[in-house]
Amino acid sequence: MTETFAFEISGEVPSKKNSRRLAMAGGRLRSFPSKAHERWHRTAMAEIAMQKAGRIGIPLGMRLRVDCTFYHADRRRRDHNNQMASVLDLLVDSGIVKDDSWDIVAEESCRGEFRKGNGGAKIEIRILSEVTDEKCRDASRISGARIR
């Protein structure tokens, strides 16, 4: 039986790549995620933390498949690849996934659905196998997601 960990986050998932702002920092022009993306990221981090609190976690050092269903509140065009990048960064920042490189997140898929006025995302993580690379092997567990 394959273990599946599921999370849901509310709100339209913004593209980190296409939502940038420029600012001077240390005498150089730097690029930062937009304030809207930062707000979404903080909110989504809190939602993930509430869902993973006290539950069985995802073992580190496992090869994973990440499936996302993006629920769109309106019918505007969106780039799912960029939304997926935002979700993968969120999973790393929240400690759910050790890294979003190809040797950890070996497979990924995304799809979209219209859900009028109620944007969000459903994230499902499946364990495929153990990673054989020494740098990725780690027996410790993260206090994490709910198993379905």
XYZ file of N, CA and C in Angstrom:
444
model
N 0.837 -1.181 0.000
C 0.000 0.000 0.000
C 0.884 1.246 0.000
N 0.576 2.167 -0.871
C 1.325 3.413 -0.968
C 0.755 4.427 0.001
N 1.644 5.040 0.778
C 1.196 6.078 1.696
C 0.931 7.360 0.919
N -0.180 8.018 1.247
C -0.525 9.296 0.639
C -0.747 10.315 1.737
N -0.134 11.469 1.580
C -0.289 12.577 2.511
C -1.023 13.679 1.768
N -2.061 14.240 2.381
C -2.877 15.237 1.692
C -2.972 16.527 2.490
N -2.928 17.636 1.771
C -3.072 18.969 2.350
C -3.998 19.781 1.465
N -4.694 20.720 2.067
C -5.483 21.680 1.296
C -5.110 23.071 1.743
N -4.964 23.966 0.778
C -4.702 25.364 1.096
C -5.746 26.218 0.396
N -6.085 27.326 1.025
C -7.117 28.198 0.473
C -6.485 29.339 -0.312
N -7.276 29.942 -1.155
C -6.816 31.089 -1.931
C -6.110 30.681 -3.211
N -6.199 31.547 -4.185
C -5.550 31.313 -5.474
C -4.035 31.245 -5.276
N -3.406 30.221 -5.817
C -1.952 30.059 -5.690
C -1.281 30.979 -6.712
N -0.501 31.960 -6.240
C 0.153 32.878 -7.180
C 1.445 32.285 -7.727
N 1.857 32.792 -8.848
C 3.133 32.399 -9.432
C 4.239 33.227 -8.797
N 5.188 32.557 -8.176
C 6.321 33.268 -7.570
C 7.201 33.878 -8.661
N 7.343 33.151 -9.741
C 8.215 33.577 -10.833
C 7.703 34.848 -11.516
N 6.410 34.945 -11.725
C 5.845 36.083 -12.446
C 5.330 37.178 -11.527
N 5.479 37.016 -10.235
C 5.023 38.016 -9.263
C 6.250 38.544 -8.524
N 7.022 39.374 -9.171
C 8.269 39.870 -8.593
C 8.209 41.388 -8.431
N 9.021 41.888 -7.513
C 9.205 43.336 -7.360
C 10.695 43.597 -7.240
N 11.112 44.764 -7.686
C 12.517 45.141 -7.644
C 12.734 46.165 -6.548
N 13.859 46.046 -5.844
C 14.195 46.993 -4.781
C 15.710 47.047 -4.640
N 16.184 48.184 -4.161
C 17.615 48.336 -3.890
C 17.922 47.692 -2.540
N 18.942 46.871 -2.502
C 19.390 46.240 -1.258
C 20.904 46.119 -1.323
N 21.582 46.734 -0.361
C 23.042 46.683 -0.347
C 23.663 47.351 -1.556
N 23.000 48.393 -2.059
C 23.534 49.119 -3.207
C 23.321 48.425 -4.537
N 22.575 47.322 -4.529
C 22.306 46.586 -5.768
C 20.810 46.421 -5.964
N 20.407 46.343 -7.211
C 19.011 46.086 -7.540
C 18.739 44.601 -7.343
N 17.761 44.278 -6.514
C 17.442 42.881 -6.193
C 15.989 42.592 -6.562
N 15.714 41.341 -6.827
C 14.367 40.892 -7.166
C 13.800 40.089 -5.998
N 12.581 40.434 -5.578
C 11.909 39.762 -4.468
C 10.516 39.334 -4.915
N 9.962 38.288 -4.279
C 8.564 37.941 -4.569
C 7.652 39.117 -4.212
N 6.530 39.205 -4.907
C 5.586 40.301 -4.650
C 5.021 40.209 -3.233
N 4.484 41.314 -2.762
C 3.863 41.320 -1.431
C 2.667 40.375 -1.399
N 1.930 40.300 -2.513
C 0.785 39.380 -2.581
C 1.265 37.933 -2.438
N 2.371 37.596 -3.088
C 2.912 36.239 -2.970
C 3.376 35.980 -1.542
N 4.025 36.955 -0.922
C 4.485 36.789 0.460
C 3.310 36.585 1.419
N 2.203 37.332 1.211
C 0.991 37.156 2.044
C 0.433 35.751 1.874
N 0.318 35.315 0.614
C -0.191 33.968 0.346
C 0.710 32.925 1.012
N 2.021 33.092 0.886
C 2.977 32.132 1.438
C 2.828 32.027 2.961
N 2.711 33.168 3.646
C 2.534 33.155 5.112
C 1.243 32.443 5.505
N 0.161 32.758 4.807
C -1.139 32.137 5.098
C -1.090 30.634 4.834
N -0.526 30.247 3.696
C -0.438 28.825 3.343
C 0.461 28.069 4.323
N 1.546 28.696 4.780
C 2.429 28.061 5.776
C 1.646 27.769 7.056
N 0.816 28.724 7.493
C 0.012 28.530 8.706
C -1.001 27.402 8.502
N -1.634 27.349 7.331
C -2.606 26.289 7.049
C -1.930 24.918 7.043
N -0.766 24.828 6.423
C -0.015 23.566 6.391
C 0.378 23.156 7.808
N 0.858 24.108 8.607
C 1.279 23.804 9.985
C 0.116 23.245 10.797
N -1.079 23.811 10.624
C -2.253 23.317 11.353
C -2.616 21.905 10.909
N -2.474 21.613 9.627
C -2.846 20.297 9.111
C -1.828 19.222 9.472
N -0.566 19.594 9.641
C 0.442 18.574 9.940
C 0.689 18.397 11.430
N 0.180 19.283 12.268
C 0.450 19.238 13.712
C -0.005 17.914 14.319
N 0.922 17.226 14.978
C 0.603 16.010 15.707
C 0.268 14.799 14.873
N 0.495 14.855 13.590
C 0.171 13.713 12.735
C 1.446 13.013 12.288
N 1.273 11.832 11.759
C 2.409 11.058 11.253
C 3.047 11.825 10.104
N 4.358 11.787 10.034
C 5.066 12.599 9.054
C 5.561 11.846 7.844
N 6.071 12.614 6.918
C 6.665 12.066 5.717
C 8.130 11.784 6.022
N 8.589 10.558 5.827
C 9.994 10.254 6.089
C 10.900 11.030 5.133
N 11.978 11.565 5.664
C 12.958 12.220 4.803
C 13.695 11.156 4.008
N 14.257 11.557 2.878
C 15.035 10.630 2.073
C 14.190 9.697 1.234
N 12.957 10.071 0.977
C 12.083 9.260 0.135
C 11.867 9.964 -1.201
N 11.724 9.166 -2.246
C 11.351 9.720 -3.551
C 9.843 9.888 -3.538
N 9.386 11.025 -4.037
C 7.978 11.381 -3.910
C 7.339 11.711 -5.246
N 6.025 11.580 -5.262
C 5.192 12.085 -6.352
C 4.284 13.132 -5.734
N 4.239 14.321 -6.328
C 3.397 15.407 -5.832
C 2.349 15.718 -6.896
N 1.083 15.582 -6.518
C -0.039 15.894 -7.407
C -0.792 17.083 -6.841
N -1.037 18.081 -7.678
C -1.782 19.268 -7.241
C -3.014 19.451 -8.109
N -4.112 19.737 -7.452
C -5.310 20.188 -8.140
C -5.501 21.635 -7.731
N -5.444 22.529 -8.704
C -5.632 23.949 -8.438
C -7.089 24.299 -8.699
N -7.726 24.867 -7.699
C -9.116 25.299 -7.818
C -9.108 26.793 -8.106
N -9.673 27.161 -9.240
C -9.656 28.558 -9.668
C -11.008 29.212 -9.406
N -10.961 30.367 -8.768
C -12.175 31.089 -8.388
C -12.802 31.815 -9.576
N -12.041 31.985 -10.639
C -12.551 32.635 -11.847
C -11.953 31.922 -13.056
N -12.286 32.389 -14.231
C -11.858 31.684 -15.443
C -10.654 32.341 -16.139
N -9.885 33.146 -15.404
C -8.687 33.744 -15.999
C -7.654 32.664 -16.321
N -6.816 32.962 -17.311
C -5.753 32.023 -17.693
C -4.664 32.023 -16.630
N -4.106 30.867 -16.365
C -3.030 30.730 -15.391
C -2.025 29.702 -15.886
N -0.803 29.828 -15.404
C 0.269 28.906 -15.755
C 0.458 27.926 -14.598
N 0.010 26.698 -14.782
C 0.099 25.707 -13.706
C 1.537 25.362 -13.342
N 2.442 25.412 -14.302
C 3.840 25.102 -13.975
C 4.390 26.087 -12.952
N 4.077 27.362 -13.121
C 4.552 28.362 -12.164
C 3.838 28.225 -10.820
N 2.565 27.864 -10.840
C 1.846 27.623 -9.587
C 2.444 26.410 -8.866
N 2.806 25.383 -9.622
C 3.408 24.190 -9.029
C 4.731 24.541 -8.357
N 5.510 25.417 -8.980
C 6.777 25.848 -8.379
C 6.523 26.534 -7.036
N 5.464 27.337 -6.951
C 5.117 27.991 -5.682
C 4.749 26.959 -4.623
N 3.993 25.936 -5.011
C 3.589 24.886 -4.065
C 4.805 24.089 -3.596
N 5.697 23.736 -4.510
C 6.888 22.974 -4.120
C 7.765 23.783 -3.165
N 7.920 25.075 -3.427
C 8.675 25.933 -2.502
C 7.999 25.969 -1.136
N 6.678 26.015 -1.120
C 5.919 26.008 0.131
C 6.166 24.711 0.907
N 6.157 23.579 0.215
C 6.380 22.288 0.876
C 7.779 22.197 1.478
N 8.767 22.759 0.799
C 10.134 22.768 1.330
C 10.217 23.709 2.529
N 9.689 24.926 2.380
C 9.761 25.919 3.459
C 9.022 25.466 4.715
N 7.965 24.669 4.545
C 7.188 24.204 5.697
C 7.760 22.918 6.305
N 8.804 22.366 5.695
C 9.433 21.167 6.234
C 8.737 19.871 5.862
N 7.782 19.927 4.959
C 7.081 18.717 4.528
C 7.990 17.889 3.624
N 8.683 18.553 2.720
C 9.578 17.914 1.769
C 10.982 18.462 2.014
N 11.973 17.572 2.016
C 13.354 17.996 2.290
C 13.879 18.924 1.204
N 13.576 18.605 -0.043
C 14.101 19.357 -1.178
C 13.150 19.119 -2.347
N 13.061 20.074 -3.274
C 12.183 19.863 -4.427
C 12.974 19.526 -5.692
N 14.190 19.025 -5.515
C 14.996 18.629 -6.669
C 14.458 17.322 -7.261
N 14.926 16.994 -8.449
C 14.405 15.843 -9.191
C 14.602 14.518 -8.471
N 15.637 14.410 -7.630
C 15.873 13.126 -6.975
C 14.973 12.911 -5.763
N 14.329 13.950 -5.273
C 13.350 13.811 -4.189
C 11.939 13.829 -4.781
N 11.588 14.911 -5.476
C 10.284 14.982 -6.151
C 10.500 14.416 -7.551
N 10.372 13.094 -7.639
C 10.674 12.383 -8.881
C 9.559 12.527 -9.906
N 8.329 12.708 -9.437
C 7.184 12.853 -10.335
C 6.294 13.959 -9.800
N 5.678 14.687 -10.718
C 4.718 15.706 -10.315
C 3.664 15.859 -11.402
N 2.480 16.237 -10.980
C 1.416 16.516 -11.942
C 0.540 17.621 -11.380
N -0.099 18.336 -12.277
C -1.020 19.376 -11.830
C -2.175 19.479 -12.818
N -3.300 19.885 -12.274
C -4.482 20.092 -13.106
C -5.296 21.203 -12.482
N -6.203 21.749 -13.238
C -7.016 22.841 -12.733
C -8.494 22.538 -12.828
N -9.239 23.111 -11.901
C -10.696 23.010 -11.903
C -11.271 24.373 -11.551
N -12.427 24.663 -12.109
C -13.124 25.904 -11.792
C -14.006 25.668 -10.572
N -13.851 26.516 -9.569
C -14.674 26.466 -8.364
C -15.043 27.910 -8.044
N -16.145 28.368 -8.600
C -16.517 29.786 -8.584
C -16.376 30.423 -7.203
N -15.567 31.484 -7.151
C -15.405 32.270 -5.941
C -14.641 31.596 -4.819
N -14.064 30.412 -5.070
C -13.439 29.660 -3.983
C -12.132 29.007 -4.460
N -11.103 29.825 -4.635
C -9.812 29.322 -5.093
C -9.092 28.541 -4.007
N -8.131 27.756 -4.413
C -7.337 26.986 -3.454
C -6.575 25.889 -4.174
N -6.040 24.976 -3.401
C -5.300 23.857 -3.982
C -5.375 22.651 -3.066
N -5.416 21.487 -3.685
C -5.326 20.218 -2.965
C -3.989 19.608 -3.367
N -3.187 19.265 -2.368
C -1.849 18.726 -2.607
C -1.813 17.300 -2.075
N -1.444 16.362 -2.926
C -1.300 14.965 -2.513
C 0.137 14.538 -2.761
N 0.734 13.929 -1.739
C 2.120 13.483 -1.824
C 2.135 11.974 -1.623
N 2.710 11.256 -2.586
C 2.820 9.796 -2.496
C 4.290 9.411 -2.407
N 4.584 8.467 -1.542
C 5.944 7.951 -1.431
C 6.143 6.904 -2.516
N 7.183 7.086 -3.333
C 7.482 6.140 -4.403
C 8.479 5.088 -3.943
N 9.579 5.529 -3.365
C 10.626 4.613 -2.906
C 11.631 5.391 -2.076
N 12.595 4.663 -1.547
C 13.663 5.314 -0.792
C 14.720 5.831 -1.755
N 15.266 7.002 -1.453
C 16.342 7.568 -2.258
C 17.630 6.840 -1.906
N 18.426 6.514 -2.910
C 19.667 5.791 -2.647
C 20.861 6.721 -2.489
N 20.734 7.966 -2.855
C 21.825 8.936 -2.731
C 22.091 9.232 -1.260
N 23.347 9.137 -0.823
C 23.718 9.343 0.584
C 23.266 10.692 1.122
N 23.398 11.770 0.323
C 23.066 13.092 0.835
C 21.574 13.228 1.125
N 20.758 12.395 0.509
C 19.316 12.491 0.694
C 18.791 11.496 1.719
N 19.592 10.506 2.083
C 19.141 9.478 3.005
C 19.152 10.017 4.426
N 18.033 9.945 5.096
C 17.944 10.462 6.460
C 16.805 9.716 7.136
N 17.106 9.040 8.211
C 16.101 8.198 8.860
C 15.130 8.982 9.722
N 15.442 10.238 10.011
C 14.541 11.000 10.877
C 13.228 11.282 10.158
N 12.192 11.563 10.948
C 10.871 11.831 10.392
C 10.434 13.236 10.762
N 9.640 13.806 9.906
C 9.065 15.121 10.179
C 7.676 14.894 10.739
N 7.338 15.611 11.773
C 5.966 15.555 12.266
C 5.112 16.170 11.178
N 4.304 15.371 10.497
C 3.726 15.869 9.254
C 2.276 15.601 9.027
N 2.006 15.121 7.851
C 0.678 15.128 7.267
C -0.191 13.966 7.706
N -1.426 14.066 7.315
C -2.365 12.988 7.613
C -2.224 11.930 6.522
N -2.315 10.692 6.903
C -2.253 9.590 5.940
C -3.672 9.211 5.568
N -3.881 9.025 4.267
C -5.197 8.607 3.802
C -5.171 7.148 3.496
